């Protein structure tokens, strides 16, 4: 068996790494945020920081749907199943392990008798509703623009088939709004991080199109390069960002042309616009309240809105004491800056959302063990989570 | 209809067990006539060998003055049947392989069955026949057994325990604590096949694949490897649950060394890679049932590899890494783009990612 493509990948990766080292200006820093948790995962999975010069710093963005959901919303789901024994809560697996208020997870609620089921898609939840007509099935919908169209389809199908015992607890959020919040944060604030450019999401951009990021250069003068999920895609888009910055340009460029167009998937956008409506405001873990950053079910589909059906109330809640997830999600702290990291908080017993999801920075940083290699490197040569050489 | 109701005086023995439409009943484990029928007409017939046929509660045999190895393993897999095998063949392969990984030739197995009331006898017969075939193929005899029946709802169809005893091949001394810096790490073939084949059948993971489990007895391959490189073999392990990652992490801990893998050298079928990508799994964490990892002295590695590749179960064998000095006892991997990462044990269960 031969794996020629991967050997070639190695060659091309080294070529890109050489170009990055040659073109990155040693006199300046390049603080580049990969917005999407999928990229964060790939960066560590493939050891991308090992190939970068010390002055290119990768900052991990908030593009991890499990990570950014605030504790208050998680508590709503937990209260729902604890109060309503007729409810089956159908949720993606990761959500079950995120600690809510009092460190209580949905898994614990399940162990105590609540009916919480892990599903892989909204269709699994619809199936549950069909096979349990005497129960109320609530789908815990989370995610950015990639998971929104499937949820919309599920709601349309439920309406068409008059599936009265199905509803959606909608937590779908919007990428550009979060990006805007990060770029619009006041400069010089110790709570925020300066960013020179953004690696744009892969799958999200397939749906919303590259034009959706035009505001980044137009309003904030920051370049965006939309990148595929392969490590070579990431390296190449880093090079494209470095070139833009060196040239003093700020544009939206598309490295992922094999899948992303300027206008995106029109049909998916229309479907989402029909089924959902913009929330006036929504709280994000780490980013606070962001106006018009999340979706709720449109009036025409109100019957399928779990928040409406069960009169669910949002109550803001505090995170686990000491957990730095909010700062990690803003990019202003690194996982190892959290005192709980790898001591009290591990993927086996996570204390914050960033340690639960594969796409969370803490989980990626822990799983691929960079911090343990760092511990051995002589001081002065330690490479931080962002690939930059850390001061001793 | 129960197997018993089919029994009428004067009929031939073979009619007492309805293997077409009968099911397991509580009395099949009660020590009476029904149990004897089940044992005689199903188990003994399939496993047929002189030691078992003595019908004693134990098997008596002579052992030469040589080091022996012994092992036991329980099998609780769901679904019972999967592409490339079933719980029966798995129960034989698993225990034969545990013996083989001790550098031993497998001799005898025992088999304990915990049957759930209501299990179709046809399914049981299929499982037992498959065990018998796997044992014949591996050259081992199933010499003693036990059957218990539990009430409906208290088992998952059938659980099987097999124990085995084997004779260590002369000149071979393998153990998880013998890896030393400089040694080479080889794998006998593609990784992740079994886990992905089984997962593809599980409820909720309904993607289709052409994949088959790699479940197989490795004692033949080990015998050939031992003949070629006997004293230079240091560690033999089969990367079952937890996959290659868990197994090599264990070896690193036991031996007090680090292990460096090369991602470009890992044999992974494209279908397995695709399925893993879809589910957000890492093939290094996925179970195998017919693959072995061997750590050997560097100077025999190429020759050993060539020997393995000539065997049907070693056709895709590859040298995938080497043992290094590392005070942190880590398993690391140079990724295909030339980066470096730690390959950790799995935390909890692997869940498909959501976006
Ligand atoms: S290490 Fe754990 S507690 Fe600390 S920021 Fe990350 S998820 Fe939160």
XYZ file of C-alpha atoms and ligand atoms in Angstrom:
755
model
C 0.000 0.000 0.000
C 1.389 3.408 -0.913
C 0.601 6.797 0.497
C 2.132 8.951 -2.169
C -0.188 11.882 -1.579
C 0.970 12.265 1.986
C 4.631 12.186 1.055
C 3.911 14.918 -1.440
C 2.004 16.766 1.266
C 5.129 16.658 3.395
C 7.167 18.137 0.559
C 4.638 20.877 -0.083
C 4.333 21.619 3.622
C 8.075 22.084 3.914
C 7.986 24.335 0.853
C 5.252 26.497 2.400
C 7.089 26.580 5.721
C 10.253 27.750 3.948
C 8.293 30.478 2.185
C 6.745 31.586 5.487
C 10.142 31.797 7.146
C 11.591 33.691 4.200
C 8.721 36.150 3.818
C 7.774 36.834 7.434
C 9.487 40.071 8.370
C 11.608 39.373 11.480
C 11.033 42.962 12.605
C 7.294 42.488 13.099
C 4.799 40.195 14.784
C 1.992 38.457 12.984
C -0.904 37.756 15.343
C -3.275 35.641 13.308
C -6.528 34.272 14.642
C -7.929 31.008 13.358
C -11.568 31.697 14.125
C -12.834 28.173 13.824
C -12.292 25.374 16.339
C -11.892 22.924 13.464
C -8.773 24.830 12.490
C -7.533 24.902 16.076
C -7.885 21.143 16.173
C -6.061 20.688 12.850
C -3.281 23.056 13.910
C -2.429 20.880 16.915
C -3.310 17.563 15.327
C -0.688 18.170 12.645
C 1.818 20.120 14.673
C 1.542 23.216 12.451
C 3.227 25.524 15.027
C 6.416 23.457 14.662
C 6.721 24.710 11.104
C 6.226 28.401 11.811
C 8.794 31.101 12.525
C 8.620 32.390 16.102
C 7.005 35.707 15.196
C 3.899 34.151 13.657
C 1.518 33.661 16.519
C -1.680 31.657 16.162
C -4.527 32.940 18.303
C -7.421 30.568 18.812
C -10.822 32.012 18.112
C -14.268 31.296 19.537
C -15.494 29.160 16.619
C -16.449 26.186 18.739
C -20.228 25.974 19.230
C -20.032 23.912 22.399
C -17.466 26.285 23.880
C -19.317 29.552 23.334
C -22.715 28.515 24.654
C -23.095 30.341 27.970
C -23.811 28.458 31.156
C -27.212 30.115 31.447
C -28.394 28.416 28.245
C -27.042 25.071 29.413
C -28.920 25.507 32.684
C -32.114 26.121 30.697
C -31.764 22.711 29.052
C -31.052 21.036 32.363
C -33.985 22.676 34.122
C -36.210 21.640 31.229
C -35.480 17.924 31.617
C -35.547 18.082 35.402
C -38.924 19.828 35.472
C -40.633 18.003 32.633
C -40.482 14.226 32.888
C -42.402 13.982 29.614
C -39.447 15.522 27.757
C -36.773 13.579 25.923
C -33.858 15.955 25.320
C -31.974 14.961 22.168
C -28.496 16.447 22.164
C -25.098 16.113 20.528
C -22.744 14.157 22.761
C -20.358 16.961 23.674
C -23.107 19.112 25.196
C -23.819 16.411 27.765
C -20.416 16.799 29.370
C -20.199 20.573 29.759
C -20.579 21.613 33.396
C -23.413 24.048 34.023
C -24.202 25.883 37.235
C -22.931 24.034 40.282
C -20.778 22.001 37.884
C -23.814 19.922 37.025
C -23.820 18.306 33.600
C -26.669 16.919 31.538
C -25.062 13.519 31.988
C -25.553 13.826 35.731
C -29.157 14.860 35.184
C -29.535 11.751 33.040
C -27.996 9.568 35.733
C -30.526 11.054 38.158
C -33.380 9.970 35.939
C -33.896 12.720 33.348
C -34.360 11.435 29.811
C -31.428 12.787 27.826
C -30.389 11.021 24.641
C -27.286 11.492 22.570
C -28.002 11.952 18.868
C -25.849 12.536 15.835
C -28.250 14.707 13.868
C -31.626 16.391 13.894
C -33.020 13.431 11.927
C -32.247 11.166 14.879
C -34.306 13.528 17.030
C -37.206 13.476 14.544
C -37.087 9.694 14.599
C -37.274 9.757 18.403
C -40.377 11.948 18.162
C -41.999 9.554 15.706
C -41.287 6.476 17.795
C -42.293 8.099 21.095
C -45.619 9.790 20.259
C -46.614 10.045 23.932
C -43.424 11.973 24.812
C -42.148 15.471 24.014
C -38.875 15.398 22.085
C -36.759 18.556 22.288
C -33.744 18.859 20.006
C -30.874 20.826 21.568
C -29.854 22.763 18.448
C -26.414 24.331 18.614
C -23.847 25.412 16.093
C -22.754 28.017 13.593
C -24.067 28.399 10.047
C -23.123 24.834 9.076
C -25.545 23.114 11.422
C -28.337 25.667 11.056
C -29.702 24.502 7.661
C -30.141 20.880 8.821
C -32.007 22.115 11.915
C -34.194 24.275 9.653
C -34.968 21.261 7.479
C -35.901 19.267 10.563
C -38.356 21.974 11.661
C -39.902 22.188 8.187
C -40.290 18.426 8.117
C -41.874 18.388 11.572
C -44.388 20.991 10.440
C -45.162 19.167 7.207
C -45.739 15.892 9.064
C -47.602 17.581 11.923
C -45.140 16.136 14.394
C -46.688 17.890 17.370
C -44.376 16.361 19.960
C -41.191 17.762 18.413
C -39.567 21.106 19.181
C -36.159 22.767 18.999
C -34.228 24.541 21.731
C -32.459 26.880 19.346
C -28.937 28.078 20.112
C -27.701 28.681 16.600
C -25.232 31.547 16.387
C -23.667 33.677 13.673
C -19.986 33.780 12.740
C -19.705 37.316 11.327
C -21.331 38.807 14.439
C -18.759 37.167 16.702
C -15.918 38.168 14.412
C -17.152 41.743 14.456
C -17.313 41.709 18.246
C -13.714 40.537 18.497
C -12.399 43.011 15.949
C -14.495 45.835 17.415
C -13.268 45.342 20.975
C -11.484 48.448 22.211
C -7.745 48.291 21.527
C -5.362 48.344 24.455
C -7.872 46.683 26.757
C -6.036 43.976 28.706
C -9.072 41.797 28.254
C -8.804 41.740 24.494
C -6.153 40.667 22.117
C -4.696 42.517 19.169
C -5.231 40.639 15.930
C -3.513 41.352 12.635
C -5.491 38.982 10.455
C -8.042 36.187 10.457
C -8.111 32.686 9.058
C -11.744 32.308 8.034
C -13.795 29.159 8.632
C -14.080 26.420 6.001
C -17.521 24.894 6.271
C -19.285 27.988 7.559
C -18.008 29.902 4.539
C -19.403 27.278 2.171
C -22.838 28.341 3.419
C -22.466 32.100 3.931
C -19.905 32.831 1.172
C -16.740 34.898 1.323
C -18.575 38.217 0.840
C -19.941 37.857 4.361
C -16.498 38.851 5.703
C -16.152 42.036 3.661
C -16.744 44.117 6.795
C -13.430 42.929 8.247
C -11.267 44.828 5.751
C -13.866 47.538 5.093
C -14.611 48.488 8.677
C -11.651 47.108 10.648
C -8.853 47.059 8.055
C -8.058 43.437 8.822
C -7.324 40.842 6.158
C -9.268 37.565 6.088
C -8.202 34.401 4.287
C -10.788 31.617 4.142
C -8.980 28.315 4.562
C -9.741 24.617 4.122
C -9.323 22.211 7.031
C -6.253 20.357 5.782
C -2.942 21.368 7.354
C -1.648 22.420 3.940
C -4.653 24.726 3.566
C -3.815 26.325 6.889
C -0.152 26.823 5.979
C -1.027 28.305 2.635
C -3.566 30.695 4.089
C -1.033 31.807 6.697
C 1.310 32.635 3.840
C -1.463 34.571 2.088
C -2.103 36.557 5.276
C 1.595 37.308 5.763
C 1.782 38.551 2.170
C -1.259 40.807 2.605
C 0.199 42.271 5.781
C 3.612 42.758 4.200
C 1.982 44.540 1.253
C -0.164 46.645 3.547
C -3.314 45.134 2.016
C -6.514 44.174 3.834
C -8.772 42.000 1.668
C -10.961 38.958 1.856
C -9.109 36.207 0.041
C -10.268 32.680 -0.528
C -7.784 29.850 -0.216
C -10.599 27.292 -0.091
C -11.800 27.938 -3.632
C -12.564 24.252 -4.125
C -15.655 24.729 -1.947
C -16.322 28.392 -1.134
C -17.899 30.959 -3.465
C -18.426 34.685 -2.981
C -22.166 34.419 -2.340
C -22.279 31.002 -0.646
C -25.169 28.556 -0.740
C -28.227 30.654 -1.625
C -30.747 27.882 -1.073
C -29.453 27.172 2.411
C -29.495 30.887 3.212
C -33.102 31.231 2.022
C -34.190 28.229 4.050
C -32.557 29.635 7.183
C -34.068 33.075 6.573
C -37.534 31.508 6.282
C -37.385 29.320 9.399
C -35.404 31.565 11.733
C -35.367 35.149 12.825
C -32.576 37.260 14.379
C -32.508 37.589 18.145
C -32.035 41.148 19.304
C -29.154 40.034 21.495
C -27.558 36.822 22.690
C -24.978 36.097 25.323
C -21.789 34.313 24.304
C -19.406 32.711 26.722
C -16.349 34.930 26.752
C -17.664 37.545 24.363
C -20.583 38.787 26.423
C -23.827 39.990 24.878
C -23.581 40.527 21.147
C -26.463 42.219 19.315
C -28.046 40.301 16.434
C -25.644 37.361 16.832
C -28.027 34.426 17.164
C -31.196 32.946 15.735
C -34.597 32.047 17.136
C -37.497 30.323 15.385
C -39.530 32.641 13.171
C -43.154 33.338 14.116
C -44.471 30.974 11.458
C -42.679 28.110 13.235
C -43.268 29.257 16.769
C -45.139 26.034 17.607
C -41.872 24.186 17.297
C -39.921 26.534 19.538
C -39.139 24.751 22.802
C -38.487 28.046 24.600
C -42.044 29.068 23.762
C -43.672 25.677 24.344
C -42.126 25.160 27.777
C -41.815 28.828 28.764
C -38.061 28.428 29.261
C -36.377 31.382 30.941
C -32.803 32.540 30.508
C -30.931 33.321 33.714
C -27.316 34.416 33.348
C -24.956 32.277 35.443
C -21.372 32.276 36.610
C -18.823 29.783 35.303
C -16.675 27.458 37.371
C -14.431 29.444 39.673
C -10.963 29.810 38.190
C -11.977 28.610 34.720
C -10.465 30.936 32.125
C -12.674 29.805 29.242
C -13.993 33.319 28.614
C -10.475 34.708 28.177
C -9.366 31.650 26.187
C -12.323 32.171 23.840
C -11.412 35.821 23.337
C -7.856 34.761 22.552
C -6.472 36.887 25.369
C -5.326 33.913 27.461
C -3.852 30.570 26.597
C -5.010 27.297 28.115
C -1.834 26.936 30.127
C -2.493 30.358 31.672
C -5.417 28.732 33.488
C -4.395 27.365 36.881
C -6.832 24.494 36.478
C -5.438 23.356 33.132
C -4.152 19.764 33.210
C -4.406 19.745 36.983
C -8.058 19.867 38.011
C -9.335 20.199 34.445
C -8.660 17.428 31.922
C -10.691 15.936 29.069
C -11.738 13.164 31.465
C -13.198 15.580 33.983
C -13.620 18.912 32.244
C -14.394 22.017 34.307
C -14.977 24.325 31.367
C -16.464 24.022 27.898
C -13.108 24.504 26.149
C -11.903 21.189 27.572
C -14.969 19.259 26.398
C -15.180 19.711 22.677
C -12.459 18.472 20.339
C -12.573 21.931 18.872
C -11.934 23.667 22.155
C -8.455 25.127 22.552
C -7.912 23.529 25.969
C -8.833 20.052 24.722
C -6.675 20.357 21.608
C -3.788 21.718 23.621
C -4.086 18.902 26.153
C -4.743 16.024 23.773
C -1.860 16.752 21.469
C 0.368 17.333 24.432
C 2.184 20.486 23.440
C 2.396 21.623 27.048
C 4.248 18.486 28.029
C 6.855 18.954 25.330
C 7.176 22.578 26.358
C 7.878 21.537 29.919
C 11.043 19.809 28.753
C 12.402 22.426 26.379
C 15.151 24.614 27.812
C 13.784 28.015 28.911
C 14.026 30.527 26.123
C 13.202 27.886 23.543
C 9.779 27.092 24.875
C 7.113 27.288 22.255
C 3.782 28.450 23.573
C 0.363 27.288 22.585
C 0.410 29.753 19.739
C 3.712 28.540 18.396
C 5.520 31.672 19.484
C 8.712 31.429 21.478
C 7.788 32.213 25.057
C 9.863 34.340 27.304
C 11.558 32.357 30.042
C -41.682 -22.905 20.078
C -39.178 -24.379 22.442
C -36.601 -26.957 21.460
C -38.001 -29.296 24.074
C -41.511 -29.494 22.719
C -40.075 -30.970 19.577
C -38.859 -33.951 21.514
C -40.963 -37.062 21.108
C -39.990 -40.504 22.367
C -38.486 -42.648 19.691
C -37.139 -39.781 17.621
C -33.474 -39.666 16.873
C -31.276 -37.655 19.184
C -30.556 -34.998 16.613
C -34.193 -33.889 16.716
C -34.081 -32.799 20.365
C -32.616 -29.439 19.580
C -34.536 -27.298 17.143
C -31.746 -25.329 15.563
C -34.046 -23.710 13.039
C -36.667 -21.997 15.122
C -35.898 -22.915 18.734
C -34.606 -20.454 21.287
C -32.497 -20.667 24.418
C -34.660 -21.524 27.454
C -33.864 -21.298 31.146
C -33.671 -25.092 31.359
C -30.770 -25.127 28.893
C -28.662 -24.039 31.816
C -30.386 -26.038 34.548
C -28.126 -29.060 34.547
C -30.792 -31.458 33.320
C -31.610 -33.173 30.119
C -32.012 -30.003 28.093
C -28.565 -28.822 29.041
C -26.980 -32.148 28.182
C -28.716 -32.043 24.827
C -27.418 -28.560 24.137
C -23.901 -29.588 25.053
C -23.933 -32.882 23.189
C -25.722 -31.779 20.079
C -24.239 -28.358 19.640
C -21.017 -27.684 21.492
C -19.438 -31.115 21.544
C -20.381 -31.806 17.977
C -18.828 -28.581 16.762
C -15.684 -28.579 18.890
C -15.195 -32.339 18.571
C -11.801 -33.493 19.960
C -10.668 -36.423 22.141
C -10.104 -34.365 25.303
C -13.523 -32.742 25.149
C -15.184 -35.997 24.197
C -14.108 -37.598 27.462
C -16.954 -35.445 28.814
C -15.283 -34.758 32.138
C -15.516 -31.487 34.027
C -11.867 -30.889 33.269
C -9.407 -31.800 30.532
C -6.268 -33.723 31.393
C -3.176 -33.417 29.247
C 0.574 -33.740 29.423
C 2.776 -30.632 29.349
C 6.412 -30.750 28.312
C 9.021 -29.236 30.646
C 8.838 -25.795 29.092
C 7.594 -22.314 29.916
C 3.865 -22.054 29.492
C 1.557 -19.047 29.174
C -2.042 -18.772 30.240
C -4.691 -16.133 29.634
C -8.407 -15.406 29.787
C -10.660 -12.920 28.046
C -14.386 -12.177 27.971
C -16.289 -11.073 24.892
C -19.379 -8.891 25.096
C -19.527 -7.354 21.641
C -22.660 -5.905 20.097
C -23.710 -6.595 17.370
C -22.999 -10.329 17.655
C -22.411 -10.622 13.924
C -20.419 -8.105 11.910
C -18.723 -8.053 8.509
C -15.646 -10.251 8.743
C -16.576 -12.158 11.904
C -18.824 -12.690 14.888
C -18.521 -13.002 18.640
C -17.527 -16.683 18.277
C -14.572 -16.226 15.942
C -13.562 -13.164 17.969
C -13.533 -15.191 21.205
C -11.106 -17.686 19.669
C -8.918 -15.142 17.895
C -8.695 -12.911 20.948
C -7.435 -15.597 23.288
C -5.182 -17.284 20.730
C -3.658 -13.846 20.086
C -3.169 -13.141 23.781
C -1.171 -16.381 23.948
C 0.714 -15.606 20.745
C 1.659 -12.165 22.080
C 3.478 -14.006 24.859
C 5.611 -15.595 22.157
C 3.723 -18.826 22.595
C 2.132 -21.481 20.482
C -1.514 -21.821 21.494
C -2.504 -25.328 22.603
C -5.842 -25.515 24.395
C -8.788 -23.244 25.043
C -11.790 -23.426 27.344
C -15.067 -21.724 26.506
C -17.690 -20.395 28.930
C -21.046 -19.230 27.565
C -23.560 -16.990 29.273
C -26.700 -17.221 27.169
C -29.704 -14.966 27.388
C -33.064 -16.665 27.463
C -34.695 -16.262 24.068
C -31.522 -16.257 21.991
C -32.388 -18.105 18.749
C -30.644 -21.459 18.724
C -29.830 -20.855 15.073
C -27.752 -17.834 16.099
C -26.043 -19.848 18.798
C -25.273 -22.618 16.339
C -23.823 -20.114 13.900
C -21.606 -18.675 16.637
C -20.479 -22.095 17.848
C -19.703 -23.261 14.312
C -17.709 -20.141 13.713
C -15.741 -20.753 16.931
C -15.033 -24.294 15.851
C -13.840 -23.131 12.445
C -11.624 -20.449 13.999
C -10.134 -23.010 16.397
C -9.432 -25.472 13.592
C -7.797 -22.770 11.546
C -5.628 -21.695 14.479
C -4.738 -25.295 15.323
C -6.069 -25.173 18.883
C -8.549 -27.429 20.640
C -11.427 -26.297 22.818
C -11.138 -28.874 25.574
C -13.533 -27.773 28.286
C -16.590 -25.576 28.525
C -19.467 -24.276 30.579
C -22.938 -22.954 29.852
C -25.182 -20.764 31.944
C -28.490 -19.199 31.005
C -29.703 -15.857 32.358
C -33.239 -14.477 32.170
C -34.326 -12.433 29.225
C -33.119 -8.852 29.584
C -30.156 -9.778 31.764
C -27.679 -10.434 28.981
C -26.924 -9.216 25.498
C -27.746 -12.439 23.604
C -24.533 -14.191 24.452
C -21.375 -13.457 26.394
C -18.386 -15.721 25.873
C -15.320 -16.205 28.022
C -12.371 -18.100 26.653
C -9.254 -19.064 28.562
C -6.200 -20.505 26.888
C -2.914 -22.171 27.582
C 0.120 -22.213 25.327
C 3.741 -23.250 25.087
C 6.416 -20.583 24.742
C 8.392 -20.934 21.523
C 12.013 -21.825 22.294
C 14.370 -18.835 22.203
C 11.617 -16.205 22.385
C 11.472 -13.815 25.324
C 8.982 -11.018 24.801
C 7.594 -8.640 27.388
C 6.165 -5.119 27.477
C 9.109 -3.890 29.546
C 11.845 -4.876 27.092
C 11.711 -1.959 24.620
C 14.998 -0.002 24.494
C 15.998 3.175 22.655
C 16.980 2.337 19.093
C 14.560 -0.592 18.731
C 12.181 -0.475 15.782
C 8.382 -0.608 15.929
C 6.511 -2.606 13.272
C 2.831 -3.243 12.653
C 1.537 -6.258 10.753
C -1.032 -4.411 8.637
C -3.633 -1.676 8.263
C -5.003 -0.096 11.440
C -8.552 0.572 12.582
C -10.353 -1.952 10.334
C -12.162 -3.833 13.100
C -13.363 -0.849 15.081
C -14.709 0.958 12.039
C -16.408 -2.181 10.680
C -18.217 -2.742 13.983
C -19.053 0.922 14.529
C -20.525 1.120 11.054
C -23.187 -1.356 12.142
C -24.061 0.280 15.426
C -27.286 2.116 15.713
C -27.043 5.762 14.850
C -23.872 5.353 12.825
C -25.498 4.269 9.646
C -22.861 5.232 7.114
C -22.169 2.376 4.777
C -18.744 0.957 4.280
C -17.271 -1.976 2.463
C -15.102 -2.594 5.479
C -14.601 -5.924 7.122
C -13.198 -6.659 10.544
C -9.614 -7.871 10.485
C -10.337 -10.461 13.193
C -7.840 -13.341 12.762
C -5.547 -15.638 14.738
C -1.994 -14.379 14.661
C -0.218 -17.445 16.036
C 0.859 -18.576 12.556
C 2.416 -15.205 11.811
C 4.152 -15.167 15.197
C 5.609 -18.638 14.585
C 7.168 -17.476 11.313
C 8.477 -14.280 12.916
C 9.962 -16.233 15.815
C 11.696 -18.634 13.441
C 13.295 -15.705 11.640
C 14.158 -13.330 14.455
C 13.370 -15.164 17.719
C 15.832 -13.712 20.233
C 15.694 -10.229 18.662
C 11.959 -9.853 19.271
C 11.477 -7.673 22.343
C 7.775 -6.832 22.579
C 4.718 -8.375 20.920
C 1.297 -6.835 21.448
C -2.045 -6.879 19.686
C -3.532 -3.387 19.588
C -7.145 -4.230 20.426
C -9.252 -1.904 22.585
C -7.773 1.585 22.628
C -5.912 0.838 19.400
C -2.273 1.435 18.567
C -2.181 4.576 20.718
C -3.164 2.840 23.962
C -0.944 -0.176 23.337
C 2.200 1.798 22.591
C 1.560 4.183 25.484
C 1.402 1.136 27.749
C 4.678 -0.221 26.372
C 6.347 3.184 26.824
C 5.270 3.213 30.484
C 6.281 -0.402 31.103
C 9.688 -0.023 29.474
C 10.403 3.508 30.677
C 11.025 4.842 27.159
C 9.481 7.146 24.567
C 8.237 6.029 21.168
C 8.373 8.138 18.016
C 5.978 7.255 15.190
C 6.024 8.475 11.590
C 2.543 9.325 10.372
C 3.536 8.809 6.736
C 4.474 5.202 7.523
C 1.154 4.219 9.135
C -0.869 1.875 6.951
C -4.504 3.036 7.000
C -7.077 1.983 4.435
C -8.616 4.952 2.632
C -12.110 3.758 3.675
C -11.063 3.693 7.321
C -9.483 7.099 7.031
C -12.646 8.435 5.406
C -14.958 6.961 8.044
C -12.729 8.255 10.829
C -12.713 11.722 9.319
C -16.494 11.695 9.092
C -16.811 10.681 12.725
C -13.974 12.776 14.071
C -12.051 9.678 15.205
C -8.345 9.007 15.071
C -7.459 5.615 13.516
C -4.712 5.309 16.134
C -7.419 4.982 18.817
C -9.619 2.516 16.953
C -9.620 -1.190 17.876
C -7.948 -3.920 15.807
C -8.476 -7.659 16.171
C -6.038 -9.243 13.725
C -2.999 -7.015 13.885
C 0.134 -7.140 15.962
C 2.749 -4.629 16.969
C 6.267 -5.907 17.309
C 9.268 -4.097 18.737
C 12.573 -5.634 17.705
C 16.263 -4.869 17.603
C 17.045 -2.414 14.813
C 19.402 -4.671 12.876
C 16.757 -7.324 12.200
C 13.924 -4.902 11.403
C 14.206 -4.955 7.605
C 14.555 -8.699 7.442
C 11.654 -9.201 9.846
C 9.527 -6.823 7.787
C 10.250 -8.778 4.599
C 9.353 -12.033 6.380
C 6.086 -10.590 7.649
C 5.148 -9.194 4.253
C 5.388 -12.691 2.764
C 2.641 -13.899 5.120
C -1.010 -13.349 4.226
C -1.671 -11.638 7.577
C 1.425 -9.470 7.231
C 1.105 -8.314 3.635
C 0.705 -4.654 4.582
C 3.253 -4.749 7.401
C 5.318 -1.609 7.900
C 8.034 -0.151 10.096
C 6.151 2.702 11.760
C 8.560 4.145 14.277
C 11.275 3.645 16.806
C 11.899 3.602 20.506
C 13.625 6.712 21.846
C 14.863 7.991 25.141
C 12.262 10.221 26.785
C 12.001 11.008 30.470
C 8.309 11.864 29.926
C 7.603 8.376 28.483
C 5.515 9.844 25.686
C 4.243 8.379 22.460
C 4.889 11.047 19.833
C 4.333 11.265 16.145
C 5.928 13.226 13.343
C 2.877 14.265 11.335
C 2.757 13.992 7.582
C 3.490 17.671 7.201
C 6.531 17.376 9.454
C 5.064 18.725 12.703
C 5.302 16.885 15.971
C 2.568 15.891 18.387
C 1.848 13.679 21.327
C -0.399 10.674 20.715
C -2.299 10.339 23.941
C -4.481 7.633 25.361
C -8.106 8.167 24.685
C -10.067 10.190 27.214
C -13.383 8.518 27.817
C -15.149 7.330 24.706
C -14.632 8.757 21.284
C -17.665 10.702 20.181
C -18.309 11.856 16.679
C -17.770 15.564 16.390
C -20.631 17.796 15.480
C -19.479 20.350 12.940
S -8.351 24.455 31.341
Fe -10.444 23.924 31.901
S -10.968 25.361 33.496
Fe -9.162 26.193 32.466
S -9.952 27.523 30.826
Fe -9.681 25.522 29.922
S -11.668 24.543 30.157
Fe -11.680 26.286 31.567
